[in-house]
Structures are given as structure tokens and as C-alpha cells.
Short mmCIF file of N, CA, C and O in Angstrom, two decimals:
data_model
loop_
_atom_site.label_atom_id
_atom_site.label_comp_id
_atom_site.label_asym_id
_atom_site.label_seq_id
_atom_site.Cartn_x
_atom_site.Cartn_y
_atom_site.Cartn_z
N UNK A 1 -42.10 -14.10 -59.69
CA UNK A 1 -42.99 -12.98 -59.50
C UNK A 1 -43.75 -12.77 -60.80
O UNK A 1 -43.29 -12.12 -61.71
N UNK A 2 -44.91 -13.30 -60.87
CA UNK A 2 -45.70 -13.23 -62.08
C UNK A 2 -46.36 -11.88 -62.23
O UNK A 2 -46.93 -11.35 -61.28
N UNK A 3 -46.30 -11.31 -63.41
CA UNK A 3 -46.98 -10.04 -63.69
C UNK A 3 -46.30 -8.83 -63.08
O UNK A 3 -46.90 -7.77 -62.99
N UNK A 4 -45.08 -8.96 -62.62
CA UNK A 4 -44.38 -7.84 -62.01
C UNK A 4 -43.94 -6.81 -63.04
O UNK A 4 -43.83 -7.10 -64.22
N UNK A 5 -43.69 -5.64 -62.55
CA UNK A 5 -43.23 -4.56 -63.41
C UNK A 5 -41.84 -4.16 -62.97
O UNK A 5 -41.58 -4.01 -61.78
N UNK A 6 -40.98 -4.01 -63.91
CA UNK A 6 -39.61 -3.59 -63.61
C UNK A 6 -39.34 -2.30 -64.35
O UNK A 6 -39.60 -2.19 -65.55
N UNK A 7 -38.84 -1.33 -63.63
CA UNK A 7 -38.48 -0.04 -64.22
C UNK A 7 -36.99 -0.05 -64.50
O UNK A 7 -36.18 -0.34 -63.62
N UNK A 8 -36.64 0.25 -65.71
CA UNK A 8 -35.23 0.33 -66.09
C UNK A 8 -34.72 1.70 -65.66
O UNK A 8 -34.83 2.69 -66.38
N UNK A 9 -34.17 1.73 -64.46
CA UNK A 9 -33.72 3.01 -63.90
C UNK A 9 -32.59 3.63 -64.70
O UNK A 9 -32.50 4.85 -64.82
N UNK A 10 -31.75 2.80 -65.26
CA UNK A 10 -30.67 3.32 -66.09
C UNK A 10 -31.20 4.07 -67.31
O UNK A 10 -30.68 5.12 -67.69
N UNK A 11 -32.27 3.52 -67.89
CA UNK A 11 -32.88 4.19 -69.05
C UNK A 11 -33.52 5.51 -68.65
O UNK A 11 -33.45 6.49 -69.39
N UNK A 12 -34.16 5.54 -67.47
CA UNK A 12 -34.75 6.79 -66.98
C UNK A 12 -33.67 7.85 -66.80
O UNK A 12 -33.84 9.00 -67.21
N UNK A 13 -32.58 7.46 -66.16
CA UNK A 13 -31.49 8.41 -65.92
C UNK A 13 -30.89 8.88 -67.24
O UNK A 13 -30.62 10.07 -67.41
N UNK A 14 -30.70 7.96 -68.17
CA UNK A 14 -30.14 8.32 -69.47
C UNK A 14 -31.06 9.30 -70.20
O UNK A 14 -30.59 10.27 -70.81
N UNK A 15 -32.36 9.08 -70.14
CA UNK A 15 -33.32 9.99 -70.79
C UNK A 15 -33.25 11.38 -70.15
O UNK A 15 -33.23 12.40 -70.86
N UNK A 16 -33.21 11.42 -68.84
CA UNK A 16 -33.15 12.71 -68.15
C UNK A 16 -31.85 13.44 -68.49
O UNK A 16 -31.86 14.65 -68.77
N UNK A 17 -30.74 12.72 -68.48
CA UNK A 17 -29.45 13.33 -68.81
C UNK A 17 -29.42 13.82 -70.26
O UNK A 17 -28.85 14.87 -70.56
N UNK A 18 -30.04 13.07 -71.15
CA UNK A 18 -30.10 13.48 -72.56
C UNK A 18 -30.89 14.77 -72.71
O UNK A 18 -30.51 15.65 -73.50
N UNK A 19 -31.98 14.89 -71.95
CA UNK A 19 -32.76 16.13 -72.01
C UNK A 19 -31.97 17.32 -71.46
O UNK A 19 -32.08 18.42 -71.98
N UNK A 20 -31.17 17.08 -70.43
CA UNK A 20 -30.31 18.14 -69.90
C UNK A 20 -29.35 18.59 -71.00
O UNK A 20 -29.14 19.78 -71.22
N UNK A 21 -28.76 17.62 -71.71
CA UNK A 21 -27.85 17.94 -72.81
C UNK A 21 -28.54 18.70 -73.93
O UNK A 21 -28.01 19.67 -74.46
N UNK A 22 -29.75 18.26 -74.27
CA UNK A 22 -30.52 18.94 -75.32
C UNK A 22 -30.85 20.36 -74.89
O UNK A 22 -30.76 21.30 -75.68
N UNK A 23 -31.21 20.52 -73.64
CA UNK A 23 -31.51 21.85 -73.10
C UNK A 23 -30.28 22.74 -73.20
O UNK A 23 -30.35 23.90 -73.60
N UNK A 24 -29.12 22.21 -72.85
CA UNK A 24 -27.88 22.98 -72.93
C UNK A 24 -27.55 23.33 -74.38
O UNK A 24 -27.12 24.44 -74.67
N UNK A 25 -27.78 22.39 -75.30
CA UNK A 25 -27.52 22.65 -76.72
C UNK A 25 -28.42 23.74 -77.27
O UNK A 25 -28.06 24.45 -78.21
N UNK A 26 -29.62 23.87 -76.71
CA UNK A 26 -30.57 24.87 -77.21
C UNK A 26 -30.40 26.23 -76.55
O UNK A 26 -31.12 27.16 -76.86
N UNK A 27 -29.41 26.35 -75.68
CA UNK A 27 -29.26 27.55 -74.87
C UNK A 27 -29.15 28.83 -75.68
O UNK A 27 -29.75 29.83 -75.34
N UNK A 28 -28.39 28.80 -76.75
CA UNK A 28 -28.19 30.02 -77.54
C UNK A 28 -28.67 29.87 -78.99
O UNK A 28 -28.23 30.58 -79.86
N UNK A 29 -29.57 28.92 -79.19
CA UNK A 29 -30.01 28.62 -80.55
C UNK A 29 -30.69 29.80 -81.23
O UNK A 29 -30.65 29.94 -82.44
N UNK A 30 -31.27 30.69 -80.44
CA UNK A 30 -31.99 31.81 -81.04
C UNK A 30 -31.11 33.04 -81.27
O UNK A 30 -31.54 33.99 -81.93
N UNK A 31 -29.87 33.06 -80.79
CA UNK A 31 -29.04 34.25 -80.92
C UNK A 31 -28.77 34.65 -82.36
O UNK A 31 -28.98 35.81 -82.74
N UNK A 32 -28.29 33.73 -83.17
CA UNK A 32 -27.92 34.07 -84.55
C UNK A 32 -29.14 34.49 -85.38
O UNK A 32 -29.08 35.51 -86.08
N UNK A 33 -30.26 33.75 -85.34
CA UNK A 33 -31.43 34.20 -86.11
C UNK A 33 -31.93 35.59 -85.67
O UNK A 33 -32.33 36.39 -86.51
N UNK A 34 -31.88 35.86 -84.38
CA UNK A 34 -32.32 37.17 -83.89
C UNK A 34 -31.38 38.26 -84.39
O UNK A 34 -31.83 39.32 -84.85
N UNK A 35 -30.07 38.01 -84.33
CA UNK A 35 -29.10 38.98 -84.84
C UNK A 35 -29.35 39.28 -86.31
O UNK A 35 -29.33 40.44 -86.74
N UNK A 36 -29.58 38.23 -87.10
CA UNK A 36 -29.82 38.41 -88.53
C UNK A 36 -31.13 39.16 -88.78
O UNK A 36 -31.23 39.97 -89.70
N UNK A 37 -32.13 38.89 -87.96
CA UNK A 37 -33.41 39.58 -88.10
C UNK A 37 -33.26 41.07 -87.80
O UNK A 37 -33.78 41.92 -88.54
N UNK A 38 -32.53 41.39 -86.75
CA UNK A 38 -32.30 42.80 -86.39
C UNK A 38 -31.50 43.49 -87.50
O UNK A 38 -31.82 44.62 -87.89
N UNK A 39 -30.49 42.81 -88.02
CA UNK A 39 -29.68 43.38 -89.11
C UNK A 39 -30.54 43.65 -90.34
O UNK A 39 -30.43 44.71 -90.97
N UNK A 40 -31.44 42.70 -90.67
CA UNK A 40 -32.32 42.88 -91.83
C UNK A 40 -33.27 44.06 -91.60
O UNK A 40 -33.49 44.87 -92.51
N UNK A 41 -33.81 44.17 -90.39
CA UNK A 41 -34.73 45.28 -90.09
C UNK A 41 -33.99 46.61 -90.16
O UNK A 41 -34.51 47.60 -90.70
N UNK A 42 -32.78 46.65 -89.65
CA UNK A 42 -31.99 47.88 -89.71
C UNK A 42 -31.68 48.25 -91.15
O UNK A 42 -31.71 49.42 -91.52
N UNK A 43 -31.40 47.25 -91.99
CA UNK A 43 -31.14 47.50 -93.40
C UNK A 43 -32.35 48.10 -94.09
O UNK A 43 -32.22 49.02 -94.91
N UNK A 44 -33.52 47.59 -93.77
CA UNK A 44 -34.75 48.16 -94.35
C UNK A 44 -34.95 49.60 -93.89
O UNK A 44 -35.35 50.46 -94.67
N UNK A 45 -34.69 49.85 -92.63
CA UNK A 45 -34.96 51.18 -92.07
C UNK A 45 -33.93 52.23 -92.48
O UNK A 45 -34.19 53.43 -92.34
N UNK A 46 -32.78 51.81 -93.03
CA UNK A 46 -31.77 52.79 -93.46
C UNK A 46 -32.31 53.71 -94.55
O UNK A 46 -31.91 54.86 -94.64
N UNK A 47 -33.21 53.19 -95.35
CA UNK A 47 -33.71 54.00 -96.46
C UNK A 47 -34.91 54.86 -96.06
O UNK A 47 -35.42 55.62 -96.87
N UNK A 48 -35.37 54.73 -94.81
CA UNK A 48 -36.50 55.57 -94.37
C UNK A 48 -35.97 56.85 -93.74
O UNK A 48 -34.79 57.00 -93.45
N UNK A 49 -36.87 57.78 -93.54
CA UNK A 49 -36.49 59.06 -92.95
C UNK A 49 -36.19 58.93 -91.46
O UNK A 49 -36.45 57.91 -90.84
N UNK A 50 -35.64 59.99 -90.86
CA UNK A 50 -35.30 59.98 -89.43
C UNK A 50 -36.55 59.69 -88.58
O UNK A 50 -37.60 60.30 -88.77
N UNK A 51 -36.43 58.77 -87.66
CA UNK A 51 -37.53 58.43 -86.76
C UNK A 51 -38.62 57.59 -87.40
O UNK A 51 -39.61 57.26 -86.75
N UNK A 52 -38.46 57.22 -88.67
CA UNK A 52 -39.46 56.42 -89.36
C UNK A 52 -38.95 54.98 -89.50
O UNK A 52 -37.76 54.74 -89.56
N UNK A 53 -39.90 54.05 -89.55
CA UNK A 53 -39.53 52.65 -89.78
C UNK A 53 -40.46 52.07 -90.82
O UNK A 53 -41.59 52.54 -91.00
N UNK A 54 -39.99 51.07 -91.50
CA UNK A 54 -40.81 50.35 -92.45
C UNK A 54 -41.69 49.36 -91.68
O UNK A 54 -41.23 48.74 -90.71
N UNK A 55 -42.89 49.17 -92.13
CA UNK A 55 -43.77 48.18 -91.48
C UNK A 55 -43.18 46.79 -91.58
O UNK A 55 -43.29 45.99 -90.64
N UNK A 56 -42.55 46.50 -92.70
CA UNK A 56 -41.96 45.17 -92.85
C UNK A 56 -40.79 44.97 -91.88
O UNK A 56 -40.58 43.86 -91.38
N UNK A 57 -40.06 46.03 -91.57
CA UNK A 57 -38.97 45.94 -90.60
C UNK A 57 -39.55 45.67 -89.21
O UNK A 57 -39.04 44.84 -88.46
N UNK A 58 -40.63 46.37 -88.87
CA UNK A 58 -41.29 46.14 -87.58
C UNK A 58 -41.84 44.71 -87.50
O UNK A 58 -41.76 44.07 -86.44
N UNK A 59 -42.35 44.22 -88.62
CA UNK A 59 -42.87 42.85 -88.64
C UNK A 59 -41.74 41.84 -88.45
O UNK A 59 -41.91 40.82 -87.76
N UNK A 60 -40.58 42.11 -89.05
CA UNK A 60 -39.42 41.23 -88.84
C UNK A 60 -39.03 41.17 -87.36
O UNK A 60 -38.77 40.09 -86.82
N UNK A 61 -39.00 42.32 -86.73
CA UNK A 61 -38.65 42.37 -85.31
C UNK A 61 -39.68 41.60 -84.49
O UNK A 61 -39.34 40.83 -83.58
N UNK A 62 -40.96 41.78 -84.80
CA UNK A 62 -42.02 41.07 -84.08
C UNK A 62 -41.88 39.56 -84.24
O UNK A 62 -42.04 38.79 -83.28
N UNK A 63 -41.58 39.11 -85.46
CA UNK A 63 -41.40 37.67 -85.70
C UNK A 63 -40.17 37.15 -84.95
O UNK A 63 -40.18 36.04 -84.40
N UNK A 64 -39.12 37.95 -84.90
CA UNK A 64 -37.93 37.56 -84.15
C UNK A 64 -38.22 37.40 -82.67
O UNK A 64 -37.74 36.47 -82.02
N UNK A 65 -39.03 38.30 -82.15
CA UNK A 65 -39.42 38.21 -80.73
C UNK A 65 -40.27 36.97 -80.48
O UNK A 65 -40.11 36.29 -79.47
N UNK A 66 -41.18 36.67 -81.40
CA UNK A 66 -42.01 35.46 -81.26
C UNK A 66 -41.14 34.21 -81.30
O UNK A 66 -41.35 33.27 -80.53
N UNK A 67 -40.17 34.19 -82.20
CA UNK A 67 -39.26 33.05 -82.30
C UNK A 67 -38.48 32.90 -80.99
O UNK A 67 -38.37 31.80 -80.45
N UNK A 68 -37.96 33.99 -80.47
CA UNK A 68 -37.20 33.96 -79.23
C UNK A 68 -38.07 33.47 -78.07
O UNK A 68 -37.61 32.68 -77.24
N UNK A 69 -39.32 33.92 -78.02
CA UNK A 69 -40.24 33.46 -76.98
C UNK A 69 -40.50 31.96 -77.10
O UNK A 69 -40.57 31.25 -76.10
N UNK A 70 -40.63 31.48 -78.33
CA UNK A 70 -40.86 30.05 -78.56
C UNK A 70 -39.67 29.23 -78.11
O UNK A 70 -39.82 28.16 -77.49
N UNK A 71 -38.47 29.71 -78.40
CA UNK A 71 -37.26 29.01 -77.97
C UNK A 71 -37.18 29.00 -76.44
O UNK A 71 -36.87 27.97 -75.84
N UNK A 72 -37.50 30.11 -75.81
CA UNK A 72 -37.49 30.18 -74.35
C UNK A 72 -38.48 29.18 -73.76
O UNK A 72 -38.19 28.49 -72.78
N UNK A 73 -39.66 29.10 -74.37
CA UNK A 73 -40.67 28.15 -73.90
C UNK A 73 -40.19 26.72 -74.07
O UNK A 73 -40.37 25.88 -73.17
N UNK A 74 -39.57 26.42 -75.19
CA UNK A 74 -39.02 25.08 -75.43
C UNK A 74 -37.97 24.73 -74.38
O UNK A 74 -37.97 23.63 -73.82
N UNK A 75 -37.07 25.67 -74.08
CA UNK A 75 -36.04 25.42 -73.09
C UNK A 75 -36.65 25.16 -71.72
O UNK A 75 -36.21 24.27 -70.99
N UNK A 76 -37.68 25.92 -71.37
CA UNK A 76 -38.35 25.72 -70.08
C UNK A 76 -39.01 24.33 -70.04
O UNK A 76 -38.89 23.61 -69.04
N UNK A 77 -39.68 23.96 -71.11
CA UNK A 77 -40.33 22.65 -71.16
C UNK A 77 -39.30 21.52 -71.03
O UNK A 77 -39.52 20.55 -70.30
N UNK A 78 -38.18 21.63 -71.74
CA UNK A 78 -37.13 20.61 -71.65
C UNK A 78 -36.59 20.52 -70.22
O UNK A 78 -36.36 19.41 -69.71
N UNK A 79 -36.39 21.66 -69.59
CA UNK A 79 -35.91 21.66 -68.22
C UNK A 79 -36.91 21.02 -67.27
O UNK A 79 -36.54 20.23 -66.39
N UNK A 80 -38.20 21.35 -67.43
CA UNK A 80 -39.25 20.78 -66.58
C UNK A 80 -39.37 19.27 -66.76
O UNK A 80 -39.47 18.52 -65.78
N UNK A 81 -39.35 18.83 -68.01
CA UNK A 81 -39.47 17.39 -68.29
C UNK A 81 -38.26 16.65 -67.70
O UNK A 81 -38.41 15.60 -67.07
N UNK A 82 -37.08 17.21 -67.89
CA UNK A 82 -35.87 16.58 -67.35
C UNK A 82 -35.94 16.49 -65.83
O UNK A 82 -35.62 15.45 -65.24
N UNK A 83 -36.38 17.57 -65.18
CA UNK A 83 -36.50 17.56 -63.72
C UNK A 83 -37.50 16.50 -63.27
O UNK A 83 -37.26 15.78 -62.29
N UNK A 84 -38.62 16.39 -63.99
CA UNK A 84 -39.63 15.38 -63.64
C UNK A 84 -39.08 13.96 -63.79
O UNK A 84 -39.34 13.09 -62.96
N UNK A 85 -38.34 13.72 -64.86
CA UNK A 85 -37.78 12.39 -65.07
C UNK A 85 -36.73 12.09 -63.99
O UNK A 85 -36.68 10.97 -63.46
N UNK A 86 -35.92 13.09 -63.63
CA UNK A 86 -34.95 12.88 -62.56
C UNK A 86 -35.66 12.54 -61.24
O UNK A 86 -35.23 11.66 -60.50
N UNK A 87 -36.75 13.23 -60.94
CA UNK A 87 -37.51 12.96 -59.72
C UNK A 87 -38.13 11.56 -59.76
O UNK A 87 -38.15 10.85 -58.76
N UNK A 88 -38.62 11.16 -60.92
CA UNK A 88 -39.17 9.81 -61.08
C UNK A 88 -38.07 8.77 -60.83
O UNK A 88 -38.29 7.78 -60.13
N UNK A 89 -36.91 9.01 -61.41
CA UNK A 89 -35.77 8.11 -61.21
C UNK A 89 -35.44 8.00 -59.72
O UNK A 89 -35.24 6.90 -59.19
N UNK A 90 -35.38 9.14 -59.03
CA UNK A 90 -35.08 9.13 -57.60
C UNK A 90 -36.13 8.34 -56.83
O UNK A 90 -35.81 7.58 -55.92
N UNK A 91 -37.40 8.54 -57.19
CA UNK A 91 -38.49 7.84 -56.51
C UNK A 91 -38.39 6.33 -56.69
O UNK A 91 -38.54 5.58 -55.71
N UNK A 92 -38.12 5.88 -57.89
CA UNK A 92 -37.98 4.44 -58.14
C UNK A 92 -36.74 3.89 -57.43
O UNK A 92 -36.78 2.79 -56.89
N UNK A 93 -35.66 4.65 -57.42
CA UNK A 93 -34.45 4.20 -56.73
C UNK A 93 -34.72 4.04 -55.24
O UNK A 93 -34.35 3.03 -54.63
N UNK A 94 -35.37 5.04 -54.67
CA UNK A 94 -35.69 4.99 -53.24
C UNK A 94 -36.62 3.81 -52.92
O UNK A 94 -36.39 3.08 -51.95
N UNK A 95 -37.65 3.61 -53.74
CA UNK A 95 -38.58 2.51 -53.52
C UNK A 95 -37.87 1.16 -53.62
O UNK A 95 -38.12 0.26 -52.81
N UNK A 96 -36.96 1.05 -54.59
CA UNK A 96 -36.23 -0.21 -54.75
C UNK A 96 -35.31 -0.46 -53.55
O UNK A 96 -35.22 -1.57 -53.04
N UNK A 97 -34.66 0.60 -53.07
CA UNK A 97 -33.79 0.46 -51.90
C UNK A 97 -34.59 0.06 -50.67
O UNK A 97 -34.15 -0.78 -49.87
N UNK A 98 -35.77 0.65 -50.50
CA UNK A 98 -36.62 0.31 -49.36
C UNK A 98 -37.10 -1.14 -49.45
O UNK A 98 -37.14 -1.86 -48.45
N UNK A 99 -37.44 -1.56 -50.66
CA UNK A 99 -37.89 -2.94 -50.85
C UNK A 99 -36.75 -3.92 -50.56
O UNK A 99 -36.95 -4.94 -49.91
N UNK A 100 -35.56 -3.59 -51.02
CA UNK A 100 -34.41 -4.45 -50.75
C UNK A 100 -34.12 -4.52 -49.26
O UNK A 100 -33.75 -5.57 -48.74
N UNK A 101 -34.26 -3.39 -48.57
CA UNK A 101 -34.02 -3.37 -47.13
C UNK A 101 -35.06 -4.21 -46.40
O UNK A 101 -34.74 -4.93 -45.46
N UNK A 102 -36.29 -4.13 -46.84
CA UNK A 102 -37.38 -4.86 -46.19
C UNK A 102 -37.31 -6.35 -46.52
O UNK A 102 -37.52 -7.19 -45.65
N UNK A 103 -37.07 -6.68 -47.76
CA UNK A 103 -37.04 -8.07 -48.21
C UNK A 103 -35.66 -8.42 -48.73
O UNK A 103 -35.51 -9.01 -49.78
N UNK A 104 -34.65 -7.96 -48.00
CA UNK A 104 -33.27 -8.00 -48.47
C UNK A 104 -32.71 -9.37 -48.75
O UNK A 104 -33.30 -10.40 -48.45
N UNK A 105 -31.55 -9.31 -49.33
CA UNK A 105 -30.82 -10.53 -49.68
C UNK A 105 -30.45 -11.27 -48.40
O UNK A 105 -30.04 -10.68 -47.42
N UNK A 106 -30.59 -12.57 -48.39
CA UNK A 106 -30.21 -13.39 -47.26
C UNK A 106 -31.27 -13.46 -46.18
O UNK A 106 -31.17 -14.24 -45.26
N UNK A 107 -32.28 -12.62 -46.26
CA UNK A 107 -33.34 -12.66 -45.26
C UNK A 107 -34.26 -13.83 -45.57
O UNK A 107 -34.41 -14.23 -46.71
N UNK A 108 -34.87 -14.37 -44.54
CA UNK A 108 -35.79 -15.50 -44.73
C UNK A 108 -37.20 -15.01 -44.98
O UNK A 108 -38.13 -15.79 -44.92
N UNK A 109 -37.35 -13.75 -45.24
CA UNK A 109 -38.67 -13.17 -45.41
C UNK A 109 -38.93 -12.94 -46.91
O UNK A 109 -38.03 -12.56 -47.64
N UNK A 110 -40.14 -13.16 -47.29
CA UNK A 110 -40.55 -12.92 -48.68
C UNK A 110 -41.48 -11.73 -48.70
O UNK A 110 -42.17 -11.46 -47.72
N UNK A 111 -41.54 -11.02 -49.82
CA UNK A 111 -42.47 -9.90 -49.90
C UNK A 111 -43.91 -10.38 -49.83
O UNK A 111 -44.81 -9.62 -49.55
N UNK A 112 -44.13 -11.67 -50.02
CA UNK A 112 -45.48 -12.21 -49.94
C UNK A 112 -45.88 -12.51 -48.50
O UNK A 112 -47.04 -12.75 -48.22
N UNK A 113 -44.92 -12.47 -47.56
CA UNK A 113 -45.24 -12.74 -46.15
C UNK A 113 -46.20 -11.71 -45.58
O UNK A 113 -46.96 -12.01 -44.67
N UNK A 114 -46.15 -10.47 -46.09
CA UNK A 114 -47.04 -9.42 -45.60
C UNK A 114 -48.50 -9.72 -45.91
O UNK A 114 -49.40 -9.18 -45.29
N UNK A 115 -48.72 -10.58 -46.88
CA UNK A 115 -50.08 -10.87 -47.33
C UNK A 115 -50.56 -12.25 -46.87
O UNK A 115 -51.53 -12.77 -47.39
N UNK A 116 -49.90 -12.82 -45.92
CA UNK A 116 -50.35 -14.08 -45.36
C UNK A 116 -49.62 -15.20 -45.95
O UNK A 116 -49.71 -16.30 -45.91
#
């Protein structure tokens, strides 16, 4: 079969599974930095009057929220990419199974028979 393309399905599955693992590893990556940011903001605000906050404390909280949003976006992207790779793997597996069924082992038919 000259010029054929072969998809390494094992590599596709391994990539998808690795992304699932990476996604799981990133699940709580933002917890500790957010906790430390809140603690720092509270420390700054301790020296202010009742009901008052320091602008720098508010900025710390805003940056913490941006960081948390970025981590959430990363986790979503990893999940989406992993799902897409899994679907691609399924598609190639199904196509290969159909091809084997049509031009299966032991059959006297070649995939080139369809083309004359």
C-alpha cells in the first residue's frame, strides 16, 4: 500500500489519558495561592479602620480571582482537548474495525476491488 497513512491509535489514547491525568493534577492547583492571597489581603486590612480596605489588598484579591479564572480556563481547555482526542481515537478505531470487516483477514477481497 504505497503512500498509506497509519494512525498510531495507542499513541492517541496515551495522549488523551495523559491529558486526563494533567487535568486531574491541576484540579486544586489554585487553592494554596488563593488562600495565601486572601491571608495577605486580610493582613493588610487589619491596620485599616472598620469597614475600610487598602487598595493594595483589593488589588491582591482581584489578582487572585484572575489567577483562579485562568486556572479554571486551563482545566476546561485540557478537558476539551482530552475529550476531542478520545473521540478521534474512537473514530479511528471504528474506521479500522469497519475496514477489517470489509477487507478482513482470509477474505479473497482486496480494498482495491472497489475501484476496479
